[in-house]
CSV table of C-alpha atoms in Angstrom, one decimal:
chain,number,residue,atom,x,y,z
A,1,ARG,CA,-22.0,8.3,16.3
A,2,LYS,CA,-20.2,5.6,14.2
A,3,GLU,CA,-21.8,1.9,14.2
A,4,VAL,CA,-17.9,0.6,15.5
A,5,GLU,CA,-15.0,2.5,16.6
A,6,GLN,CA,-11.4,1.8,17.3
A,7,ASP,CA,-8.6,3.1,18.3
A,8,PRO,CA,-6.7,3.8,15.0
A,9,GLY,CA,-3.2,3.2,17.0
A,10,PRO,CA,-0.2,2.8,15.8
A,11,PHE,CA,0.4,0.6,18.7
A,12,ASN,CA,4.5,0.0,19.0
A,13,VAL,CA,5.2,-2.8,21.4
A,14,PRO,CA,8.4,-4.8,21.9
A,15,GLU,CA,8.3,-8.4,21.1
A,16,GLY,CA,7.5,-10.2,24.3
A,17,ALA,CA,4.8,-7.3,25.5
A,18,THR,CA,1.0,-8.0,26.1
A,19,VAL,CA,-1.2,-5.3,24.1
A,20,ALA,CA,-4.9,-4.8,24.2
A,21,PHE,CA,-7.1,-3.0,21.6
A,22,ASN,CA,-10.7,-2.1,22.3
A,23,CYS,CA,-13.4,-1.5,20.2
A,24,THR,CA,-17.0,0.0,21.1
A,25,TYR,CA,-20.2,-0.5,19.1
A,26,SER,CA,-23.5,1.4,19.2
A,27,ASN,CA,-26.3,-1.2,18.6
A,28,SER,CA,-26.9,-3.1,22.1
A,29,ALA,CA,-28.9,-5.9,20.2
A,30,SER,CA,-25.8,-7.0,18.0
A,31,GLN,CA,-25.2,-10.6,19.0
A,32,SER,CA,-21.9,-11.4,16.9
A,33,PHE,CA,-18.6,-9.9,17.0
A,34,PHE,CA,-15.4,-10.9,14.5
A,35,TRP,CA,-11.8,-9.3,14.5
A,36,TYR,CA,-10.1,-9.8,11.5
A,37,ARG,CA,-6.5,-9.4,10.8
A,38,GLN,CA,-5.3,-7.3,7.7
A,39,ASP,CA,-1.5,-7.8,6.5
A,40,CYS,CA,-0.6,-5.3,4.2
A,41,ARG,CA,-1.8,-5.1,0.8
A,42,LYS,CA,-4.0,-8.0,1.8
A,43,GLU,CA,-7.4,-8.6,1.9
A,44,PRO,CA,-8.8,-9.3,6.5
A,45,LYS,CA,-8.8,-12.9,7.4
A,46,LEU,CA,-10.8,-13.8,10.5
A,47,LEU,CA,-8.9,-14.1,13.7
A,48,MET,CA,-11.8,-15.0,16.3
A,49,SER,CA,-15.4,-15.0,16.8
A,50,VAL,CA,-17.0,-13.5,20.0
A,51,TYR,CA,-20.7,-14.9,20.4
A,52,SER,CA,-20.8,-14.6,24.5
A,53,SER,CA,-18.8,-13.3,27.3
A,54,GLY,CA,-15.4,-14.4,25.0
A,55,ASN,CA,-13.2,-16.5,23.1
A,56,GLU,CA,-9.6,-17.5,23.9
A,57,ASP,CA,-7.2,-19.0,21.2
A,58,GLY,CA,-3.8,-19.5,22.3
A,59,ARG,CA,-2.2,-16.1,23.2
A,60,PHE,CA,-5.3,-14.5,21.6
A,61,THR,CA,-8.5,-13.6,24.1
A,62,ALA,CA,-11.3,-12.2,22.8
A,63,GLN,CA,-13.6,-10.4,25.8
A,64,LEU,CA,-17.4,-9.1,25.4
A,65,ASN,CA,-18.5,-6.7,27.7
A,66,ARG,CA,-22.4,-6.2,26.8
A,67,ALA,CA,-23.0,-3.3,29.3
A,68,SER,CA,-20.6,-1.0,28.2
A,69,GLN,CA,-21.0,-2.3,24.4
A,70,TYR,CA,-17.2,-3.1,23.8
A,71,ILE,CA,-14.9,-5.8,22.8
A,72,SER,CA,-11.2,-6.0,23.5
A,73,LEU,CA,-8.6,-8.0,21.7
A,74,LEU,CA,-5.9,-9.1,24.1
A,75,ILE,CA,-2.4,-10.4,22.8
A,76,ARG,CA,0.3,-11.8,25.0
A,77,ASP,CA,3.7,-12.6,24.4
A,78,SER,CA,3.6,-10.3,20.9
A,79,LYS,CA,5.2,-11.8,18.1
A,80,LEU,CA,6.9,-9.7,14.8
A,81,SER,CA,4.6,-11.7,12.8
A,82,ASP,CA,1.3,-9.9,14.7
A,83,SER,CA,2.1,-7.0,13.1
A,84,ALA,CA,-0.7,-6.4,11.5
A,85,THR,CA,-4.4,-4.3,11.1
A,86,TYR,CA,-7.0,-5.6,13.4
A,87,LEU,CA,-10.5,-4.9,12.6
A,88,CYS,CA,-13.4,-5.2,14.8
A,89,VAL,CA,-16.4,-6.3,12.9
A,90,VAL,CA,-20.0,-6.3,14.2
A,91,PRO,CA,-22.8,-7.4,11.7
A,92,LYS,CA,-26.4,-7.0,11.8
A,93,GLU,CA,-28.5,-9.2,13.8
A,94,ASN,CA,-29.4,-10.8,10.2
A,95,PHE,CA,-26.0,-10.9,8.5
A,96,ASN,CA,-27.0,-8.9,5.9
A,97,LYS,CA,-24.6,-5.9,6.4
A,98,PHE,CA,-21.4,-5.8,8.3
A,99,TYR,CA,-20.0,-2.4,10.2
A,100,PHE,CA,-16.2,-2.0,10.3
A,101,GLY,CA,-14.4,-0.8,12.7
A,102,SER,CA,-11.1,1.5,11.0
A,103,GLY,CA,-8.6,-0.7,12.3
A,104,THR,CA,-5.8,-0.6,15.0
A,105,LYS,CA,-2.2,-0.8,13.7
A,106,LEU,CA,0.1,-2.8,15.6
A,107,ASN,CA,3.8,-2.9,15.1
A,108,VAL,CA,6.2,-5.3,17.0
A,109,LYS,CA,9.4,-5.0,17.0
A,110,PRO,CA,12.2,-6.8,17.8
B,1,SER,CA,-15.8,-21.9,5.0
B,2,ALA,CA,-15.8,-20.0,1.0
B,3,VAL,CA,-13.0,-19.8,-1.1
B,4,ILE,CA,-13.2,-16.7,-3.2
B,5,SER,CA,-11.2,-16.2,-6.7
B,6,GLN,CA,-10.9,-12.0,-7.9
B,7,LYS,CA,-10.1,-10.7,-10.8
B,8,PRO,CA,-7.9,-9.0,-11.6
B,9,SER,CA,-5.6,-8.6,-8.7
B,10,ARG,CA,-4.6,-5.5,-10.0
B,11,ASP,CA,-5.1,-3.2,-12.8
B,12,ILE,CA,-3.8,0.2,-14.1
B,13,CYS,CA,-6.3,2.1,-16.0
B,14,GLN,CA,-6.4,5.0,-17.9
B,15,ARG,CA,-9.2,7.6,-16.7
B,16,GLY,CA,-12.2,7.9,-18.8
B,17,THR,CA,-12.3,4.1,-19.3
B,18,SER,CA,-14.2,1.2,-17.4
B,19,LEU,CA,-13.0,-1.7,-15.7
B,20,THR,CA,-14.8,-5.1,-14.2
B,21,ILE,CA,-13.8,-7.0,-11.3
B,22,GLN,CA,-15.5,-11.1,-10.9
B,23,CYS,CA,-15.9,-13.0,-8.5
B,24,GLN,CA,-16.3,-16.6,-8.2
B,25,VAL,CA,-16.8,-18.3,-5.2
B,26,ASP,CA,-16.7,-22.0,-4.7
B,27,SER,CA,-20.2,-22.6,-3.2
B,28,GLN,CA,-23.5,-21.0,-3.4
B,29,VAL,CA,-23.9,-17.9,-1.0
B,30,THR,CA,-26.6,-16.1,0.3
B,31,MET,CA,-24.9,-12.6,0.7
B,32,MET,CA,-22.5,-11.4,-1.7
B,33,PHE,CA,-20.9,-8.1,-1.0
B,34,TRP,CA,-18.4,-5.2,-2.3
B,35,TYR,CA,-16.8,-3.3,-0.4
B,36,ARG,CA,-13.7,-0.2,-1.3
B,37,GLN,CA,-10.7,0.4,0.5
B,38,GLN,CA,-8.7,3.5,0.2
B,39,PRO,CA,-5.1,3.7,1.3
B,40,GLY,CA,-4.8,3.6,5.2
B,41,GLN,CA,-8.5,3.4,5.7
B,42,SER,CA,-11.1,0.7,6.8
B,43,LEU,CA,-13.6,-1.0,4.3
B,44,THR,CA,-16.4,1.0,3.0
B,45,LEU,CA,-19.5,-1.4,1.7
B,46,ILE,CA,-20.5,-0.1,-1.9
B,47,ALA,CA,-23.2,-2.5,-2.5
B,48,THR,CA,-24.9,-6.0,-1.5
B,49,ALA,CA,-25.0,-7.8,-5.2
B,50,ASN,CA,-28.7,-9.7,-5.3
B,51,GLN,CA,-29.3,-12.9,-7.2
B,52,GLY,CA,-31.6,-12.1,-10.0
B,53,SER,CA,-32.2,-8.0,-8.7
B,54,GLU,CA,-31.1,-5.4,-8.7
B,55,ALA,CA,-28.2,-4.4,-6.3
B,56,THR,CA,-28.5,-2.5,-2.9
B,57,TYR,CA,-26.2,0.7,-3.0
B,58,GLU,CA,-25.0,2.6,0.0
B,59,SER,CA,-25.3,6.1,0.8
B,60,GLY,CA,-23.0,8.0,-1.7
B,61,PHE,CA,-22.4,4.9,-4.6
B,62,VAL,CA,-25.0,4.7,-7.4
B,63,ILE,CA,-25.8,2.3,-10.1
B,64,ASP,CA,-24.5,4.4,-12.9
B,65,LYS,CA,-20.9,4.4,-11.3
B,66,PHE,CA,-20.8,0.9,-10.1
B,67,PRO,CA,-23.0,-1.4,-12.0
B,68,ILE,CA,-23.2,-4.9,-10.4
B,69,SER,CA,-24.1,-7.9,-11.7
B,70,ARG,CA,-25.2,-11.3,-10.0
B,71,PRO,CA,-26.6,-14.2,-12.3
B,72,ASN,CA,-26.3,-17.1,-9.8
B,73,LEU,CA,-25.2,-17.6,-6.4
B,74,THR,CA,-21.6,-18.5,-7.3
B,75,PHE,CA,-20.7,-15.2,-9.1
B,76,SER,CA,-20.7,-11.2,-9.0
B,77,THR,CA,-19.0,-8.4,-11.1
B,78,LEU,CA,-18.2,-4.9,-10.3
B,79,THR,CA,-17.9,-2.5,-12.9
B,80,VAL,CA,-16.3,0.8,-11.8
B,81,SER,CA,-17.2,3.1,-14.8
B,82,ASN,CA,-15.7,6.4,-16.3
B,83,MET,CA,-13.0,6.0,-13.9
B,84,SER,CA,-11.2,9.0,-12.3
B,85,PRO,CA,-8.1,9.1,-10.1
B,86,GLU,CA,-10.2,9.1,-7.3
B,87,ASP,CA,-11.2,5.6,-7.9
B,88,SER,CA,-7.6,4.5,-7.1
B,89,SER,CA,-8.6,2.0,-4.3
B,90,ILE,CA,-8.6,-1.5,-3.7
B,91,TYR,CA,-11.9,-2.9,-4.3
B,92,LEU,CA,-13.0,-6.0,-2.4
B,93,CYS,CA,-15.6,-9.0,-2.9
B,94,SER,CA,-17.1,-10.3,0.2
B,95,VAL,CA,-19.7,-13.2,0.9
B,96,ASN,CA,-21.3,-15.0,3.9
B,97,ASP,CA,-23.7,-17.0,4.1
B,98,GLY,CA,-26.1,-15.5,6.6
B,99,LEU,CA,-25.2,-17.0,9.9
B,100,THR,CA,-21.6,-16.5,10.4
B,101,GLU,CA,-18.6,-14.7,9.6
B,102,ALA,CA,-17.6,-12.5,6.2
B,103,PHE,CA,-14.8,-14.0,3.5
B,104,PHE,CA,-13.1,-12.0,1.3
B,105,GLY,CA,-11.4,-12.3,-2.3
B,106,GLN,CA,-8.1,-11.3,-2.6
B,107,GLY,CA,-9.0,-8.0,-3.9
B,108,THR,CA,-8.5,-5.7,-6.6
B,109,ARG,CA,-5.8,-2.9,-6.7
B,110,LEU,CA,-6.8,-0.2,-9.0
B,111,THR,CA,-5.1,2.4,-10.2
B,112,VAL,CA,-6.4,5.6,-12.4
B,113,VAL,CA,-3.7,7.1,-14.4
């Protein structure tokens, strides 16, 4: 079983839509979780960190379900500029290694 | 946060040659990593660059093919040796302080012809 698994998509949604991605992780001892955004031909950049039950930043909400070992990312009122690949990342407990999901591609269309 | 300068940003190389990629960080960092990202794929860890000792390689990657240096806490190099077209990929340097998220360099887009 992979350490981190994501639905690769692509998710094709119209502007203004609400879209959610899920990510499952295998290590029940994991304490920290990250969502990164990667634009085409660019490096990944941190979007949100999740250390407890969840985190919210404007249109973006990340939720953690420890019992089921998944993290979700919810994007409300999608913008064209949200089109990117979203990577779920789970570090080892001592942060000496990071496990990456395969990424979920989002296309927001006018 | 950390600011990472990675170079070259891209290169086209002949098969059989070697390319060295440099990663410079604006502050001392505990952990430095090298990743490969093939087209349409996620990131695959090549190795962890250890300051003052040999790098720790992941399964499927060996020192002879990907020698790594880390002379201090702000700098590392990755060499892709004896290149073949299968090595065409994006190579990314990443750092973290052992406590929080990872930061990435801009990446090196390598094409081997």
